[in-house]
Short mmCIF file of C-alpha atoms in Angstrom, two decimals:
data_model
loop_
_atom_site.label_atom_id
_atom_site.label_comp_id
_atom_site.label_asym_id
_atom_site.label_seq_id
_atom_site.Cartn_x
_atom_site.Cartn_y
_atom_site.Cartn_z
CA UNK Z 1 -72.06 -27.93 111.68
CA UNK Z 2 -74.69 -27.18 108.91
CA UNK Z 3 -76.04 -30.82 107.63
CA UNK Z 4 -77.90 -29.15 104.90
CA UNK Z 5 -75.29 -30.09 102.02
CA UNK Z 6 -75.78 -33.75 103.19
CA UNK Z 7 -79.56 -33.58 102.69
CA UNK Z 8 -79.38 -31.67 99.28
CA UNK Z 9 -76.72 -34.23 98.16
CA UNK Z 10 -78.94 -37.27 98.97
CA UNK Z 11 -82.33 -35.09 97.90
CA UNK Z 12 -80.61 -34.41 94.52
CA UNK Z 13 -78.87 -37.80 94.13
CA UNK Z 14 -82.61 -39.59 94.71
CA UNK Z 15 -84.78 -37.86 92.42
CA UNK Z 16 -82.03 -37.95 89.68
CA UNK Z 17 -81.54 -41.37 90.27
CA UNK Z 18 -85.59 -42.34 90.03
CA UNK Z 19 -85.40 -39.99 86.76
CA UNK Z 20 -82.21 -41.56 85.57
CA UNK Z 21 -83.82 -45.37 86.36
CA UNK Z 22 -86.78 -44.99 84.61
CA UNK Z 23 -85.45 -43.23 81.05
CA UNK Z 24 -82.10 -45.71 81.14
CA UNK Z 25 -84.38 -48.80 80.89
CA UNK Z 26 -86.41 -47.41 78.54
CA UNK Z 27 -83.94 -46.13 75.92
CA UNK Z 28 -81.89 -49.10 76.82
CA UNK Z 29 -84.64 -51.70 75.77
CA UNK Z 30 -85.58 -49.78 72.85
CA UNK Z 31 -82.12 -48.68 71.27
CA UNK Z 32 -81.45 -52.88 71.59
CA UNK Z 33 -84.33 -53.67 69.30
CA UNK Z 34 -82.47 -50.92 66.73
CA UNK Z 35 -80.03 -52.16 63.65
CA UNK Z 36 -76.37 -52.05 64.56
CA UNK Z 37 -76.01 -48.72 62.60
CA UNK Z 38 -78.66 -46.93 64.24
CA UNK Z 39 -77.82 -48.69 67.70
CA UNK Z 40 -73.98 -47.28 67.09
CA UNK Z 41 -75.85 -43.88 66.06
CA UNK Z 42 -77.84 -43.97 69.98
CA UNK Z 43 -75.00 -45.09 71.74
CA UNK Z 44 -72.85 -42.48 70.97
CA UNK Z 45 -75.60 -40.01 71.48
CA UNK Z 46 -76.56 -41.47 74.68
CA UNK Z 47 -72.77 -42.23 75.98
CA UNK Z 48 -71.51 -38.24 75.46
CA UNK Z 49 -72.21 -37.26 78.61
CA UNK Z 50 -69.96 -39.64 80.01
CA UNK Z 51 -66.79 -38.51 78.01
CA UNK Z 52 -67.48 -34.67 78.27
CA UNK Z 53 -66.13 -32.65 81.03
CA UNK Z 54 -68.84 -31.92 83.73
CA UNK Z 55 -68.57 -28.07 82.96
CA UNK Z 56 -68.63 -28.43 79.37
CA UNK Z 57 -72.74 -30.16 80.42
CA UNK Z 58 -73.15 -26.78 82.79
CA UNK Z 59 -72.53 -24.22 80.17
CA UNK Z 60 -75.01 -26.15 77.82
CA UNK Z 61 -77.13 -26.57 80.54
CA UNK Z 62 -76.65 -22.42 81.33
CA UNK Z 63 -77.10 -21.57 77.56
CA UNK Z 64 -80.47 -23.82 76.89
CA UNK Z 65 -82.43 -23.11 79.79
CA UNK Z 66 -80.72 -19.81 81.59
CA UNK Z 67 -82.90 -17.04 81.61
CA UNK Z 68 -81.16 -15.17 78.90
CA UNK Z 69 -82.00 -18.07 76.19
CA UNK Z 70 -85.46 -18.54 74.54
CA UNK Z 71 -87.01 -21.81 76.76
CA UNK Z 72 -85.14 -20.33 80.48
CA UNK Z 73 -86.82 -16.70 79.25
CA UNK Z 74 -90.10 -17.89 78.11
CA UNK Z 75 -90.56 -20.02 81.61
CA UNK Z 76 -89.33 -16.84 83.52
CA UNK Z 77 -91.80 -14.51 81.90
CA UNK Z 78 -94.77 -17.02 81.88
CA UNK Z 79 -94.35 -19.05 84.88
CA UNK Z 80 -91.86 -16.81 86.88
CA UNK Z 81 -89.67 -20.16 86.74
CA UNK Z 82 -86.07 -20.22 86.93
CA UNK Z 83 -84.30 -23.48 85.86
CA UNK Z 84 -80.89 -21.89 86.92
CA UNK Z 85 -79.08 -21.16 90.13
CA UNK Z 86 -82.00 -23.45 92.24
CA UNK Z 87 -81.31 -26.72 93.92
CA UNK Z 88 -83.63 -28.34 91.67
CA UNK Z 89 -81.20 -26.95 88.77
CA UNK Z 90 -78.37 -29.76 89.80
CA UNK Z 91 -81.10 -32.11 89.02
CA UNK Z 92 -81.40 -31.39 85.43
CA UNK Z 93 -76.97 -31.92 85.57
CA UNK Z 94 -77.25 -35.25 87.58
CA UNK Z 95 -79.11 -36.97 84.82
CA UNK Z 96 -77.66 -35.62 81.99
CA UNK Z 97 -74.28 -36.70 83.62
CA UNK Z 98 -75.24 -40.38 85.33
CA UNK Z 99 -78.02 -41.39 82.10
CA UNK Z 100 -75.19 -43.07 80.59
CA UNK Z 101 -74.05 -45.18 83.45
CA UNK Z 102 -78.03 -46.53 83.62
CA UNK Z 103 -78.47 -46.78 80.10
CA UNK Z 104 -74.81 -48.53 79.24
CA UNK Z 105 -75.93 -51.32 82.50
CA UNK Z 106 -79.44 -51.80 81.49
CA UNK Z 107 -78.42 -52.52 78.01
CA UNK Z 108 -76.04 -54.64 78.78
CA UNK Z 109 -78.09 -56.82 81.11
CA UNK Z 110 -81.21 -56.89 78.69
CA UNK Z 111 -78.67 -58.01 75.93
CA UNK Z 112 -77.90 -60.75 78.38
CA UNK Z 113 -81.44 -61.95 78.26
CA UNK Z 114 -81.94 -65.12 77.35
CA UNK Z 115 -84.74 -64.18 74.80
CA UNK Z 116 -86.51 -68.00 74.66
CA UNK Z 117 -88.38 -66.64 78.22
CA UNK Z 118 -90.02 -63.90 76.10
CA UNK Z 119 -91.20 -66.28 72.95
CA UNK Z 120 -92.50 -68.87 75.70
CA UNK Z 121 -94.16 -65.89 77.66
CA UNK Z 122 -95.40 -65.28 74.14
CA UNK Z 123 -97.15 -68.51 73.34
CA UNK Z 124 -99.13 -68.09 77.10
CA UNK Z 125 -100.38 -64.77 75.62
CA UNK Z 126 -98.82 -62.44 77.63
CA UNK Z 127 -98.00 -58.79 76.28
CA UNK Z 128 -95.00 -56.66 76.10
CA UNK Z 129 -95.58 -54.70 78.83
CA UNK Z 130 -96.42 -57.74 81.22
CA UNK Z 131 -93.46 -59.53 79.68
CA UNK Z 132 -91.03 -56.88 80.04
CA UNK Z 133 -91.61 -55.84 84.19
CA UNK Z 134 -92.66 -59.80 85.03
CA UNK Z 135 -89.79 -61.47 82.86
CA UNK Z 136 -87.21 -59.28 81.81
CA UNK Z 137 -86.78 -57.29 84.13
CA UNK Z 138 -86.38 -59.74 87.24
CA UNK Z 139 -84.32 -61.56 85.20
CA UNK Z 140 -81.83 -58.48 84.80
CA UNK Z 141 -82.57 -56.80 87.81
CA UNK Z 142 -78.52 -57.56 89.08
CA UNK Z 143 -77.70 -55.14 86.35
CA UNK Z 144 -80.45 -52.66 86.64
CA UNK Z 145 -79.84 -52.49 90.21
CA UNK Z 146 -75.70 -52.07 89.37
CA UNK Z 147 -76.96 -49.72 87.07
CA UNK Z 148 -78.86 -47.82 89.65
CA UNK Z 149 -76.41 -47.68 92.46
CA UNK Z 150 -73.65 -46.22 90.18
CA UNK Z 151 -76.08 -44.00 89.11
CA UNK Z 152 -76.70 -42.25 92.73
CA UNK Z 153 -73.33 -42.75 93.65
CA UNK Z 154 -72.45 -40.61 90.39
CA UNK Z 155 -75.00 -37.97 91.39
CA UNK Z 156 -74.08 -38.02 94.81
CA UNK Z 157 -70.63 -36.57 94.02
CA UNK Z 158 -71.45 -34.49 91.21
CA UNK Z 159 -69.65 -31.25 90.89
CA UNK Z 160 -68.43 -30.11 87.76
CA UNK Z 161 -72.50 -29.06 85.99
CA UNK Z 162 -74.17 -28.96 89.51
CA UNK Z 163 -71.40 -26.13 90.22
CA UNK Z 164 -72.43 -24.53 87.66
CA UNK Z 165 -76.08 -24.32 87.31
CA UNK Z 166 -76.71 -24.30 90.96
CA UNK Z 167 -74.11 -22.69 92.51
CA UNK Z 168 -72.86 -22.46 96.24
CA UNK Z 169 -75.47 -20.79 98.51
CA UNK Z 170 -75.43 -21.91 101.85
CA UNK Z 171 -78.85 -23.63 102.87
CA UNK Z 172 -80.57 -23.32 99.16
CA UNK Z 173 -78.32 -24.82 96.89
CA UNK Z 174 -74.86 -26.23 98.91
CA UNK Z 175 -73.64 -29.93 98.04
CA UNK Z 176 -70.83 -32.24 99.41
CA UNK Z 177 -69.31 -31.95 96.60
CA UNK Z 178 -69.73 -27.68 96.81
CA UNK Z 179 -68.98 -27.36 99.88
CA UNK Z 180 -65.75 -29.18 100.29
CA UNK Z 181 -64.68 -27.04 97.31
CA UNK Z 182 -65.65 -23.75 99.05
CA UNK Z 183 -64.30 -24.22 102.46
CA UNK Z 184 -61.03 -25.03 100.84
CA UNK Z 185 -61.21 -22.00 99.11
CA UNK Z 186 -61.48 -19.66 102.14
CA UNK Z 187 -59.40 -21.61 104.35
CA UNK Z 188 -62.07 -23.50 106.37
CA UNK Z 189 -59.84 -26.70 105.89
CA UNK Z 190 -61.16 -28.45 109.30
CA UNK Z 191 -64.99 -28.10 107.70
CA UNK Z 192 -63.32 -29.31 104.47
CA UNK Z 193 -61.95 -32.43 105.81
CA UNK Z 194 -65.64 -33.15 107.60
CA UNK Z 195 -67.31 -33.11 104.04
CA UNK Z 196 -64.52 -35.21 102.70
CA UNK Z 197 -64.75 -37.70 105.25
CA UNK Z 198 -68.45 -37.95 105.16
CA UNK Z 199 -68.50 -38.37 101.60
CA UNK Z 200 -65.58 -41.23 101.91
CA UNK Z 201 -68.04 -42.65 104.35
CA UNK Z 202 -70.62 -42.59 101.99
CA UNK Z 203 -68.91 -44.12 98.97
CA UNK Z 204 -67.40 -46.55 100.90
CA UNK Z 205 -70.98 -47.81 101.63
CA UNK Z 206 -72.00 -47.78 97.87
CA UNK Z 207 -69.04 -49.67 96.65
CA UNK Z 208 -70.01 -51.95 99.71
CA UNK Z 209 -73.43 -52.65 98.42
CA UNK Z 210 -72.26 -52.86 94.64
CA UNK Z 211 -69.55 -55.23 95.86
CA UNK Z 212 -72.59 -58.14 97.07
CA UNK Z 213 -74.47 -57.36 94.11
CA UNK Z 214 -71.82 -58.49 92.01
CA UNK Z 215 -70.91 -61.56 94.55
CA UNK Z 216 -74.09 -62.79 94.93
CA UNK Z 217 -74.87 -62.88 90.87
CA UNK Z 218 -71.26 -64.50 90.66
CA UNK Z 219 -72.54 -67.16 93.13
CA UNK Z 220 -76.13 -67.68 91.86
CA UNK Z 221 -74.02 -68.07 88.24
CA UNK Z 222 -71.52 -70.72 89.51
CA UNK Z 223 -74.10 -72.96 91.15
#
């Protein structure tokens, strides 16, 4: 059996989920400083890719940065560089598709901050920046870290964009998710059912570890 759809899956689902981590917290800290108007504006904005079908991303994804439109064909003359039909390319889907579970999580647990830490952070002299990553975010790490975990576990089963931007080749660009579809499709149901249980496996373990995150803030709460 061919383990490299496992490895892609968990390749792709990493680096999307460091990517995804990173830009969440930061348009989630900034768009909660915003006026309600312009926070509705972001949210809706930043929340889209949560309500669209997963193909509907692809052929957006296909149309901006394929080689027949003006960025994909400007990188392919200049650089040789195609976004498209690479295993890298389901990265560029992952995000766009888990951003809004980071963003929506981080929000919500920096909204939760209790924001007397920061003004008495403040009066010691302490900056933004030191205030933010020593303060803030320890103090909303639970939801970060929910955030985060959703996040990979979203990437992890991707399949609607990464389909569609990166294909099904076996050993370059396979997936889980790709995979079980295409052994389906010609019959291979006994290589199917060995992707389906490994993924089952594999979300079972997420939930698991989303599960104590949620226990042990409950319990730190309550006492």
């Amino acid at each position: 059996m061919d383990y490299f759809p496992l490895y892609n899956s968990i390749r792709i689902a990493i680096i999307s989920s460091i990517i995804t981590f990173f830009l969440g917290i930061f348009f989630a800290y900034y768009v909660k400083k915003l006026k309600p108007t312009l926070k509705g504006i972001c949210d809706v904005i930043f929340t889209l890719p949560l309500v669209l079908p997963p193909t509907v991303i692809g052929f957006f994804i296909i149309k901006a940065l394929g080689p027949n439109s003006f960025f994909g064909g400007a990188l392919k003359d200049l650089f040789d560089l195609n976004l498209i039909m690479k295993w890298y390319s389901a990265i560029i889907a992952t995000v766009i598709v888990t951003f809004p579970l980071m963003y929506r999580t981080a929000r919500g647990a920096f909204e939760s901050f209790d924001i007397n830490l920061k003004y008495a952070a403040q009066t010691l002299g302490k900056s933004n920046t030191w205030i933010f990553w020593k303060v803030m975010m320890p103090c909303s790490k639970k939801g970060v870290l929910a955030g985060l975990v959703l996040s990979f576990a979203r990437a992890l089963g991707e399949y609607g964009a990464t389909s569609m931007v990166s294909g099904f080749i076996p050993g370059k660009t396979a997936t889980i998710s790709t995979s079980v579809y295409q052994f389906w499709r010609v019959g291979q149901d006994d290589l199917a059912y060995k992707w389906v249980f490994i993924n089952i496996l594999i979300s079972l373990f997420i939930l698991l570890i989303i599960n104590l995150l949620e226990a042990n803030n409950y319990g730190k709460k309550r006492a």
